[in-house]
Coordinates of C-alpha atoms in Angstrom, one line a residue:
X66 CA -49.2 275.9 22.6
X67 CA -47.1 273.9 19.8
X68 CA -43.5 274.6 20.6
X69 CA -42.0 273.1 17.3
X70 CA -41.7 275.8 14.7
X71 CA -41.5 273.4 11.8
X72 CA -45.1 272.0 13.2
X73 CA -46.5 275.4 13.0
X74 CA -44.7 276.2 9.6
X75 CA -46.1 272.9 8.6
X76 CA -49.7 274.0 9.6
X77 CA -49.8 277.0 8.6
X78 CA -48.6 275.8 5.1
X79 CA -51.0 273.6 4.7
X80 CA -53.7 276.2 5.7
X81 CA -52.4 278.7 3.8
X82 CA -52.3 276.1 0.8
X83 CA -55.9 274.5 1.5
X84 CA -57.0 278.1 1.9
X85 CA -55.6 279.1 -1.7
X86 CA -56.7 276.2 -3.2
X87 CA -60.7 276.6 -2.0
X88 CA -59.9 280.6 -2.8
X89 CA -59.0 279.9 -6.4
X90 CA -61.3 277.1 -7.0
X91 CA -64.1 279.7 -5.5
X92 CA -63.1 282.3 -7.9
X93 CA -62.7 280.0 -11.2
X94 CA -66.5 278.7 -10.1
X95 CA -67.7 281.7 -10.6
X96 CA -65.9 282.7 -14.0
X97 CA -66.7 279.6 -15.4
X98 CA -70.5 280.1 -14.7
X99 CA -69.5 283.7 -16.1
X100 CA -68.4 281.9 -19.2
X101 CA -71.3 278.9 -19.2
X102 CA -73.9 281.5 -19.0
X103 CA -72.8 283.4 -21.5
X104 CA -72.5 280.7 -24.2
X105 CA -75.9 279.7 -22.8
X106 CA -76.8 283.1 -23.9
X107 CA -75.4 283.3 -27.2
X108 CA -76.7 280.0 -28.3
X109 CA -80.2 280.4 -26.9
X110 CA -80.9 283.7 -28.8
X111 CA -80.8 282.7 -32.0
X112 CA -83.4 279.7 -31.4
X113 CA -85.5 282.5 -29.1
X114 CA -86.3 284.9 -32.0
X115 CA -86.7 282.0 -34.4
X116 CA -89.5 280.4 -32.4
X117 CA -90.1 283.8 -30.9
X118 CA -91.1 285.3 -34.7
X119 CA -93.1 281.6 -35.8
X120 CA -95.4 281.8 -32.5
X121 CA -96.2 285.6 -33.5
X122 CA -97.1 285.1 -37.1
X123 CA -99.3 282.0 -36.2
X124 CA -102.5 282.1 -34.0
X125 CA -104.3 279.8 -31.9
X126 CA -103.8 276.2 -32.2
X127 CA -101.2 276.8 -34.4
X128 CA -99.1 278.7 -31.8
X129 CA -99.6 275.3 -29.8
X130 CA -98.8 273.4 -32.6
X131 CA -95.6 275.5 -33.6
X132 CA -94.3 275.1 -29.8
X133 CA -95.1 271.2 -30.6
X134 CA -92.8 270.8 -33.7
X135 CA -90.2 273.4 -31.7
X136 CA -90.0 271.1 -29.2
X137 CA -89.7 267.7 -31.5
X138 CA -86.9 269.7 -33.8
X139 CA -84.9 270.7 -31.0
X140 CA -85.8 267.3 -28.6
X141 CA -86.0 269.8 -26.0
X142 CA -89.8 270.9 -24.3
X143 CA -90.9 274.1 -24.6
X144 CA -93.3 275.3 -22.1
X145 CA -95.6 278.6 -22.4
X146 CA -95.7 280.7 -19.5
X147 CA -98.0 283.9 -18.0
X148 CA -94.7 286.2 -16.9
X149 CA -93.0 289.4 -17.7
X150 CA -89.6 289.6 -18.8
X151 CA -87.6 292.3 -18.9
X152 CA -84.9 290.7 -21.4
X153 CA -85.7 288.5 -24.7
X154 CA -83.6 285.7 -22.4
X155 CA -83.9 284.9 -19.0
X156 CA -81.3 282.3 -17.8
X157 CA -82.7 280.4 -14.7
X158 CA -80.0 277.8 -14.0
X159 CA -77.1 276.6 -15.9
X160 CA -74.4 273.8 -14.9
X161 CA -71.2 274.0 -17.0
X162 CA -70.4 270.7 -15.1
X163 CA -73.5 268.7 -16.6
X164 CA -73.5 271.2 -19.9
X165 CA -77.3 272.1 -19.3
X166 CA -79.6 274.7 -18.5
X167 CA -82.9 276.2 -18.0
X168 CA -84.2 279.7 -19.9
X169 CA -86.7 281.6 -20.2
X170 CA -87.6 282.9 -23.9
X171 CA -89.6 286.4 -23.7
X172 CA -92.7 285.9 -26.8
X173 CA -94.9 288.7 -25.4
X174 CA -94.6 291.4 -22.7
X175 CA -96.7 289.1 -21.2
X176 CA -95.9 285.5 -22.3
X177 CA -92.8 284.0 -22.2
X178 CA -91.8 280.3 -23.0
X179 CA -90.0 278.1 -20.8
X180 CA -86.8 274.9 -22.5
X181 CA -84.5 272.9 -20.7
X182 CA -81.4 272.3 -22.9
X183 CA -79.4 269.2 -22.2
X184 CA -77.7 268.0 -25.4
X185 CA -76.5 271.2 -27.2
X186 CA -75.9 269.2 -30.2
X187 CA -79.6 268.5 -30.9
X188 CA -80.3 272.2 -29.7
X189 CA -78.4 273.4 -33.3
X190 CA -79.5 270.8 -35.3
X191 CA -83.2 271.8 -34.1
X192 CA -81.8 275.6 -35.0
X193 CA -80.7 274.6 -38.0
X194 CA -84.0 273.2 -39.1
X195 CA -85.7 276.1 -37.5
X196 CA -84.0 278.6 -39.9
X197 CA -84.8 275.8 -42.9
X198 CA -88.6 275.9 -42.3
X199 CA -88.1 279.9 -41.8
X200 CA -86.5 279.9 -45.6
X201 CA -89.2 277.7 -47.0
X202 CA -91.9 279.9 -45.4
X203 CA -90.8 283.1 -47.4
X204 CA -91.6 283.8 -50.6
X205 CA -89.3 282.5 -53.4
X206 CA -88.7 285.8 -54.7
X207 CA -87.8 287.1 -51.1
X208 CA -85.6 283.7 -49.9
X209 CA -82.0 285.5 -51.2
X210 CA -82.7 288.0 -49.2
X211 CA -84.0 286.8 -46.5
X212 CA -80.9 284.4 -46.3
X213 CA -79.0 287.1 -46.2
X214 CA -80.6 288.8 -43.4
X215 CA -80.1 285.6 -41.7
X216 CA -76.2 285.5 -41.9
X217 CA -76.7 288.6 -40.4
X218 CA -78.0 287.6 -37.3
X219 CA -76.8 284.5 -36.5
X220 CA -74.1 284.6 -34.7
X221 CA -72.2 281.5 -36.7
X222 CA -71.1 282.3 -40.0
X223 CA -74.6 280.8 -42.1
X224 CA -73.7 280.0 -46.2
X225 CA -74.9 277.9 -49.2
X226 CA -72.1 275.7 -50.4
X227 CA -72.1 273.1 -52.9
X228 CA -72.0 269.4 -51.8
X229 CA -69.2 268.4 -53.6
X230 CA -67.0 270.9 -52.5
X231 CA -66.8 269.9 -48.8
X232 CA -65.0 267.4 -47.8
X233 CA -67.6 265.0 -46.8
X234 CA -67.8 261.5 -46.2
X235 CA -69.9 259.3 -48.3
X236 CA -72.1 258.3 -45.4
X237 CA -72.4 262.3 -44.7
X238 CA -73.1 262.9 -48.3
X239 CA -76.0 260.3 -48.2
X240 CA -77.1 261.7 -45.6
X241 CA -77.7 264.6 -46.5
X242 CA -78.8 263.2 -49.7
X243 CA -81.5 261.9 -47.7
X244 CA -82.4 264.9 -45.8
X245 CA -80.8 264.3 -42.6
X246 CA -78.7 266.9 -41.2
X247 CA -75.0 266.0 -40.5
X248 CA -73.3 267.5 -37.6
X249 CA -69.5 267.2 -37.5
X250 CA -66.2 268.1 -35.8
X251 CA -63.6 270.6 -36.9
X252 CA -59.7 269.9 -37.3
X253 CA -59.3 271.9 -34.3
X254 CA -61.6 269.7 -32.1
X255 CA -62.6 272.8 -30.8
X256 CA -65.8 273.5 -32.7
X257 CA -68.5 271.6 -35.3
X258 CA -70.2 272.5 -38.4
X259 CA -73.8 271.6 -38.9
X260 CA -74.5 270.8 -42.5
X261 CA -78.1 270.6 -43.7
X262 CA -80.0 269.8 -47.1
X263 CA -80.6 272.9 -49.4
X264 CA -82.1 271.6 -52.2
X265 CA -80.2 270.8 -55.8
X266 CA -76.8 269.5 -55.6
X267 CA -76.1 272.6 -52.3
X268 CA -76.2 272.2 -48.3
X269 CA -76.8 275.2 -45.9
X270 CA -73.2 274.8 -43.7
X271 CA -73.8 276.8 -40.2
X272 CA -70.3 277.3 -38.3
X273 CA -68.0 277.2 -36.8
X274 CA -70.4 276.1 -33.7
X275 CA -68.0 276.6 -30.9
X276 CA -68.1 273.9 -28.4
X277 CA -67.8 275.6 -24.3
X278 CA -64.7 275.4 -23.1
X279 CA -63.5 276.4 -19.2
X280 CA -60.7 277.9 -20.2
X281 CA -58.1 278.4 -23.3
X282 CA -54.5 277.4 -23.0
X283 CA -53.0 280.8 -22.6
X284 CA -56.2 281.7 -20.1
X285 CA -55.5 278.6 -18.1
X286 CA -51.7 279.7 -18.1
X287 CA -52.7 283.1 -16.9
X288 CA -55.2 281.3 -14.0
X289 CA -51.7 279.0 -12.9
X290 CA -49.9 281.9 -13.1
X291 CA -52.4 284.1 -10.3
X292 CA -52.8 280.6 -8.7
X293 CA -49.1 280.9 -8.2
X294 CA -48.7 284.3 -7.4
X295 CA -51.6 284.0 -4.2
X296 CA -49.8 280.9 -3.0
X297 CA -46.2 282.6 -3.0
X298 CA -48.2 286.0 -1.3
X299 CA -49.7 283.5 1.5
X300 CA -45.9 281.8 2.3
X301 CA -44.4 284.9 2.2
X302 CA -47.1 286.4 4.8
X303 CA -46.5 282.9 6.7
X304 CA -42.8 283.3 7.1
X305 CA -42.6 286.8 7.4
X306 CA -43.2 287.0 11.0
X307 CA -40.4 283.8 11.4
X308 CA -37.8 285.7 8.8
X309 CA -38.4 289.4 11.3
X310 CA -37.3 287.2 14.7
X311 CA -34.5 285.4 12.7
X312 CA -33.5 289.2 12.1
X313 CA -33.8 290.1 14.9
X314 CA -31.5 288.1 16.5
X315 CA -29.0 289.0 13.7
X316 CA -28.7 292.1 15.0
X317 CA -29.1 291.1 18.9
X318 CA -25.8 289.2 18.0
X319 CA -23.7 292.0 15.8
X320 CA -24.9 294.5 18.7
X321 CA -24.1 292.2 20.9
X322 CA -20.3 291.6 19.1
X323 CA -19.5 295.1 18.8
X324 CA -21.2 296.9 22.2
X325 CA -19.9 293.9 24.4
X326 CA -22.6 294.4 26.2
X327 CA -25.5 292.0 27.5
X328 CA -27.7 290.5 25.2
X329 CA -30.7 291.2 24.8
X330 CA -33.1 289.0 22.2
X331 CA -36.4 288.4 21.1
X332 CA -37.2 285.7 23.9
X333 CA -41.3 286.0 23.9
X334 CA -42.0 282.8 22.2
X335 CA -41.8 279.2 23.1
X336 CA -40.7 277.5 19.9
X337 CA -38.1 276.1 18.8
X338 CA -36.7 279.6 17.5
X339 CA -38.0 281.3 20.9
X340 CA -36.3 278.8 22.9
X341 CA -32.8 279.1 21.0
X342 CA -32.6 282.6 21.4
X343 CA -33.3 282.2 25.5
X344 CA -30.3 279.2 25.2
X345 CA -28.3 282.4 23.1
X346 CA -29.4 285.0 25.4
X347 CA -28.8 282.7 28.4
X348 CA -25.1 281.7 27.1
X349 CA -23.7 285.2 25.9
X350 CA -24.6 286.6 29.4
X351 CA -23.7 283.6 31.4
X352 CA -20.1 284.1 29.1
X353 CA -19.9 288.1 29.9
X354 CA -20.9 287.0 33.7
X355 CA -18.0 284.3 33.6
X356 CA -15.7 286.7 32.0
X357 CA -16.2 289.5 34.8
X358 CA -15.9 286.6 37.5
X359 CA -12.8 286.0 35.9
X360 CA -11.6 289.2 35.9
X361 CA -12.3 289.9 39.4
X362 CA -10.9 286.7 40.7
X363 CA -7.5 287.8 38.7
X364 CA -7.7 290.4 40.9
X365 CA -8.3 288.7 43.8
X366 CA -6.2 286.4 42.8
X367 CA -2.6 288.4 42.2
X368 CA -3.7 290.4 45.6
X369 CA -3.8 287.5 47.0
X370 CA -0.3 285.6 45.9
X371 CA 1.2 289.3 46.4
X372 CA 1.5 288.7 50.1
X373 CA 2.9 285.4 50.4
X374 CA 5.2 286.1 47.6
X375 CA 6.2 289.0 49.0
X376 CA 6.9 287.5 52.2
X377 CA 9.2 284.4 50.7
X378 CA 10.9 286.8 49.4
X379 CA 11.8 289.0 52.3
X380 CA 12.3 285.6 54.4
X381 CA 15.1 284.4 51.2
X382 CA 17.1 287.6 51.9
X383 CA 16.7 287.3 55.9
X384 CA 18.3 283.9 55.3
X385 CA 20.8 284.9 53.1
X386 CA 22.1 287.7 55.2
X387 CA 22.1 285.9 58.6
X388 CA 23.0 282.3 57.3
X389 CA 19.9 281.2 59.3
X390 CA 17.3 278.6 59.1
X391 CA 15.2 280.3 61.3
X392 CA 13.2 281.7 58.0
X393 CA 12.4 278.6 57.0
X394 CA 9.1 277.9 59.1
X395 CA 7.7 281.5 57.1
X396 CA 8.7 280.0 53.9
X397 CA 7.0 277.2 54.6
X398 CA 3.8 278.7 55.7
X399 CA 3.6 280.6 52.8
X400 CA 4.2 277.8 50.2
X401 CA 1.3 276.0 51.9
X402 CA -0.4 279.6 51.5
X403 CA 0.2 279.5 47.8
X404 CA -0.5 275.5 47.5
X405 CA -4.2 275.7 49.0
X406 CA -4.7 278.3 47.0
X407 CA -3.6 276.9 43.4
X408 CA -5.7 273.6 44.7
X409 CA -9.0 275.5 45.4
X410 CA -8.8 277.5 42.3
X411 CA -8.3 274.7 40.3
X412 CA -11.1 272.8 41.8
X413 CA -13.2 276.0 41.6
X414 CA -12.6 276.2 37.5
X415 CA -12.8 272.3 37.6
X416 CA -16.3 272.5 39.1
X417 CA -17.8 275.3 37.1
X418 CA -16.7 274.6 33.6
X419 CA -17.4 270.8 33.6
X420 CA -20.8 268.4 34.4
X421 CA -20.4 265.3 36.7
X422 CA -20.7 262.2 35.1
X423 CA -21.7 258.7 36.1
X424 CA -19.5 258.1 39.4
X425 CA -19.0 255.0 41.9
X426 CA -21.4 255.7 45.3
X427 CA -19.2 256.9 48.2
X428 CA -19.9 256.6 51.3
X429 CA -19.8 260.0 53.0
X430 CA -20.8 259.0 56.2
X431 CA -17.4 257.1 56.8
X432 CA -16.0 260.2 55.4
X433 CA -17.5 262.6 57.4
X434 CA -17.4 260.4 61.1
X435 CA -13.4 260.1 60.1
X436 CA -13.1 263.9 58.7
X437 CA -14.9 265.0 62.8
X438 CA -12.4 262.4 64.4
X439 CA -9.3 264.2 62.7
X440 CA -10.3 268.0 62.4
X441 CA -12.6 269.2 65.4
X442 CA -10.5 270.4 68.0
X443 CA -11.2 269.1 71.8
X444 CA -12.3 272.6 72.9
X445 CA -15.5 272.8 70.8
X446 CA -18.8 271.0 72.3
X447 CA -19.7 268.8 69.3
X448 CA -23.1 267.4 68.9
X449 CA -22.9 265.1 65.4
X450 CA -26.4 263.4 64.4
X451 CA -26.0 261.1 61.6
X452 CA -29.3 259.0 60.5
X453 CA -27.7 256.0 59.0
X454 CA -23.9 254.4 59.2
X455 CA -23.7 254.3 55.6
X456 CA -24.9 256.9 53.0
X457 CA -23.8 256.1 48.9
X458 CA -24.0 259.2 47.0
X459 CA -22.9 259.6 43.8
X460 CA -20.2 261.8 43.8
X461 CA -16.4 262.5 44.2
X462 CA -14.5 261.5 47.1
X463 CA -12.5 264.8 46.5
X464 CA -15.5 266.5 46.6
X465 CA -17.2 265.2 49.5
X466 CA -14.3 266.3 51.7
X467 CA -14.1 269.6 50.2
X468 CA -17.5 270.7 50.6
X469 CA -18.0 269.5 54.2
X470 CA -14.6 270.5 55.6
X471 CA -14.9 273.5 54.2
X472 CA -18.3 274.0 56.3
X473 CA -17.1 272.5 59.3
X474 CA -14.0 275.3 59.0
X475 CA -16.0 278.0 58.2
X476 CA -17.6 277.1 62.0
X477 CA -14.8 276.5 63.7
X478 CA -13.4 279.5 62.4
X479 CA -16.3 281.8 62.9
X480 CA -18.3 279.9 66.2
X481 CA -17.6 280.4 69.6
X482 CA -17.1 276.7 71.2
X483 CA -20.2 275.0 70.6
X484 CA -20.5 272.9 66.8
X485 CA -23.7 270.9 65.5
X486 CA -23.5 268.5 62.6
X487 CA -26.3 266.5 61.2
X488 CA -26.6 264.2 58.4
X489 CA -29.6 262.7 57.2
X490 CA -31.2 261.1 54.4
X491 CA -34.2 261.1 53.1
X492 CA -36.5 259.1 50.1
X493 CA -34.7 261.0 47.6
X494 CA -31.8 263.2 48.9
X495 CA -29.4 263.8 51.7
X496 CA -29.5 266.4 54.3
X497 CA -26.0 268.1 55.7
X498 CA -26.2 270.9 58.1
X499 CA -23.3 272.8 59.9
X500 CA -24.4 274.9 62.6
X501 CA -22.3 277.2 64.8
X502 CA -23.0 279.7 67.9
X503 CA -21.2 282.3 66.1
X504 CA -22.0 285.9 64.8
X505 CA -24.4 284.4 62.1
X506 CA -25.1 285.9 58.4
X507 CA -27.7 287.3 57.0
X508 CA -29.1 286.7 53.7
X509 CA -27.6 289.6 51.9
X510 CA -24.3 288.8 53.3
X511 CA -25.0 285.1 52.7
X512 CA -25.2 285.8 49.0
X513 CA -22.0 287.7 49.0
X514 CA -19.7 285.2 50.7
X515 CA -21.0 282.9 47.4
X516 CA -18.8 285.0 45.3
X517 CA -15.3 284.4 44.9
X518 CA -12.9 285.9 47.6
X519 CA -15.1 287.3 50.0
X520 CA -14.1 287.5 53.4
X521 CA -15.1 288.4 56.5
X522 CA -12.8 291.3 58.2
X523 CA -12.4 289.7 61.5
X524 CA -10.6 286.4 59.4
X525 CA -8.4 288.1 57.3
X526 CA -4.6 287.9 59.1
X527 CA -1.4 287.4 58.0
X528 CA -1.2 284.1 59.5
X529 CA -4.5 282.9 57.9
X530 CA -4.8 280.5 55.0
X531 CA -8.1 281.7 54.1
X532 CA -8.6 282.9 50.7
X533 CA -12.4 283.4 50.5
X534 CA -13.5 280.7 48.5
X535 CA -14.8 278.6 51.2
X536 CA -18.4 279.5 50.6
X537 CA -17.9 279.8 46.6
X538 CA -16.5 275.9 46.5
X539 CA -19.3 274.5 48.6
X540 CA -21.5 276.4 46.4
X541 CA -19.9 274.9 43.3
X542 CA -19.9 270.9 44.5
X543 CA -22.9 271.6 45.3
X544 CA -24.3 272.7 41.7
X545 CA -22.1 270.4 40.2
X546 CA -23.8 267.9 41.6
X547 CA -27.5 268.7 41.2
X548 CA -27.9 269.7 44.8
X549 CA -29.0 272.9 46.9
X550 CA -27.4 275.5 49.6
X551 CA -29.0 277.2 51.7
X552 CA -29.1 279.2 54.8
X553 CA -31.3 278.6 57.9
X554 CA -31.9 279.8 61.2
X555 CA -29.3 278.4 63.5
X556 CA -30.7 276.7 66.9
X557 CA -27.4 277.7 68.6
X558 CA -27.8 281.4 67.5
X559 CA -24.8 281.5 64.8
X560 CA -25.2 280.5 61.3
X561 CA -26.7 277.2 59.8
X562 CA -26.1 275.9 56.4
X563 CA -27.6 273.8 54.8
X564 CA -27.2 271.5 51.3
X565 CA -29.2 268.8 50.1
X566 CA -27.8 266.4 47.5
X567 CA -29.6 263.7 45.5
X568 CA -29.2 260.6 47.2
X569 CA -27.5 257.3 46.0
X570 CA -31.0 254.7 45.4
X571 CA -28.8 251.9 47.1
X572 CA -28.5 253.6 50.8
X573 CA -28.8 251.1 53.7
X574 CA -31.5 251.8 56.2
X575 CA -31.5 251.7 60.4
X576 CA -29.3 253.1 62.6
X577 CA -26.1 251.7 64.5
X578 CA -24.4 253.4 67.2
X579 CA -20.8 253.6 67.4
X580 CA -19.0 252.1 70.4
X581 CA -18.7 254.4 73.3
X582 CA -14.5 254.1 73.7
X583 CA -14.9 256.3 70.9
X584 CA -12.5 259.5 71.3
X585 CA -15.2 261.1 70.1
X586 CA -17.2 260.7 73.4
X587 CA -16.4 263.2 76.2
X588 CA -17.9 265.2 78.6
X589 CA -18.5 268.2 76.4
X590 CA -18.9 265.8 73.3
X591 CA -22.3 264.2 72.2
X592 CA -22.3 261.7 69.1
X593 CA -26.0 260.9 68.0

């Protein structure tokens, strides 16, 4: 499926434009062979019953004879045929394109005769000659008349002019002098006049002959005009569908701006318009999502600086009633209290409304064999695997120790005495899991220690400097970064978790061994 929306458009444009163009051309084929055929028609008839009434009145050889000098008038060929027609004229094909055709001309019920017409000029001269020879076969008495029954019929205006009256050329006037018949263009270049002898000092002029034409100006106008009118129909039908969805999440976004609630927008498509409303969709409830983590870490958050406050407080008038400095170990304790927690909230908003960029590779092997050395407590039975002595990933010093003191807390805090760390890399990540023989979590209560200030009840104490963001920062690195967190099943029977992190391409391979005099080696310490 194309997911550019100005591809489809594109398409479907040109379809819908290729499609309008074959659909117009289609339908002005067929007028114009409305329009050839018709002219066809009306030019054919008068030559049909002029032939049509000669054949009748002659018999015989002269009927043969007459289709002979018919045919040598008109420089056409007429051929008789046995057939019924039900019409004087019987059009059988017709090209406007090559400006010919093919008829039929009814004689008898029986009889009909058969021309192909390809020069339409010699076709009226022929007629023209035809109605000549029809004059001359009349008697002289009868000729006005007849004439005039002529001009009746024809469907050009027919007349008897006097040769010096038109506005001939010499080479028409001798010409016609001659006997010739002169056929010639009218000032509108439209139509001709056909101009033949008619004895004395006067020619028979036949015309206006018009010449086919497709179409006149104001018809092709009228045919630009509906060409026009199906081509705007066809975009409109096009970009309909496009211009509802654009709608659409018009109103998604004022419902959205005056409910406040979570958007909701037409996301079933994957174009480019599809895909921005998911990345709308996607941002407006991430914001509302933000702006309620917000307001419940406000919460948490002035809940939480009650306490200490409160206590500095109480400890400032203590000391200024007894004159003491035995306060001042309280005070202390709760400045730390309120330090940690500016630091971690900080670093929490840092994290979440920023993207990591290019950073130096740190080596958080070092950093994690010095952070064991200085934080784990004798009492705990430590069991450290680390696969090489030096691991470069890209990220923050700051961050590093964040993330994996904060795990290693979390299991001292929660475990019993026993503490399994393990870093590894792989091809194309590290591993880091901090294990603990502790109470354990599950999975629903794994998902809500990722939230902001959520504790368990057993740590909360006046003397703890636990805010509840433990889980929620180690979360954060770790999506800073790229990585994953995880639970697993513990092998000690407390909790396990786990985060993998894209690994730094220059690691170094194999595996050293630290020296023995360690102080991490005892009796109830193993360093792997």
């Amino acid at each position: 499926m194309m997911k550019n929306l100005f591809t489809q458009i594109y398409i479907r444009m040109a379809i819908g434009f290729i499609a309008t163009t074959l659909l117009i051309l289609a339908l002005l084929t067929v007028l114009v062979d409305r329009r050839y055929e018709s002219f066809v028609e009306k030019s054919a008839i008068p030559a049909g019953n002029l032939v049509s009434t000669g054949w009748l009145a002659a018999s015989g050889d002269e009927q043969t004879a007459w289709l002979d000098l018919v045919s040598s008038l008109t420089n056409t060929t007429w051929q008789l045929n046995e057939m019924s027609l039900s019409s004087p004229i019987e059009i059988i094909h017709s090209s406007w394109i090559q400006q010919s055709a093919e008829v039929n001309i009814r004689l008898t019920n029986q009889l009909a005769v058969c021309v192909k017409v390809s020069n339409w000029r010699d076709w009226y001269i022929g007629i023209g000659w035809l109605i000549l020879n029809d004059i001359s076969l009349q008697p002289s008495d009868k000729r006005q008349a007849y004439f005039e029954q002529l001009q009746l019929e024809m469907p050009w205006q027919l007349e008897r002019v006097d040769r010096e009256e038109e506005s001939l050329s010499k080479l028409s006037l001798r010409q016609l002098k001659s006997g010739q018949a002169v056929f010639l263009p009218a000032q509108d270049q439209q139509s001709d006049w056909l101009y033949l002898p008619g004895g004395a000092e006067q020619v028979i002029k036949i015309g206006p002959i018009a010449r086919f034409e497709t179409f006149s100006v104001l018809q092709w106008f009228g045919v630009l005009t509906l060409a026009l009118s199906i081509l705007a129909i066809a975009l409109t039908l096009i970009t309909r569908p496009i211009y509802n969805r654009i709608e659409d999440i018009r109103r998604g976004l004022a419902d959205f701006t005056q409910n406040k609630g979570y958007l909701s927008l037409p996301t079933d498509y994957s174009d480019n318009l599809g895909l921005m409303a998911k990345h709308i969709e996607d941002l407006s409830n991430d914001l509302i999502k933000q702006a309620e983590q917000n307001k419940q870490l406000n919460m948490a958050v002035s809940h939480d600086l009650k306490t200490p406050i409160a206590r500095l407080k109480f400890a400032l008038e203590m000391a200024k009633e007894s004159q003491s400095l035995d306060h001042l170990e309280t005070m202390d304790r709760d400045i730390q209290l309120l330090t940690n927690l500016i630091n971690e909230l900080l670093l929490y908003h840092q994290l979440n409304s920023t993207k990591h960029s290019e950073l130096e590779p740190f080596d958080i092997a070092h950093s994690l064999y010095k952070q064991v050395r200085e934080t784990v407590p004798s009492n705990f039975e430590l069991k450290l695997q680390v696969s090489h002595t030096k691991m470069m990933v890209p990220i923050d010093s700051s961050h590093w120790r964040r993330l994996s003191q904060n795990l290693i807390d979390n299991a001292m805090q929660y475990g019993q005495k026993r503490l399994s760390i393990h870093l590894k890399a792989h091809k194309h990540c590290i591993e880091f899991k901090v294990q603990d023989d502790g109470p354990g979590l599950t999975p629903r209560d794994f998902e809500s220690f990722l939230m902001p200030f959520q504790r368990k009840d057993q740590s909360r104490g006046t003397q703890n400097l636990n805010h509840g963001l433990g889980l929620s920062l180690v979360q954060a690195v770790t999506a800073h970064y790229d990585g994953q967190l995880s639970l697993e099943p513990s092998a000690l029977g407390g909790c396990c978790i786990s985060v993998t992190l894209p690994l730094w391409p220059k690691t170094q391979t194999g595996l050293t061994i630290e020296d023995s005099s360690s102080p991490l080696f005892n009796e109830k310490r193993v360093l792997l």
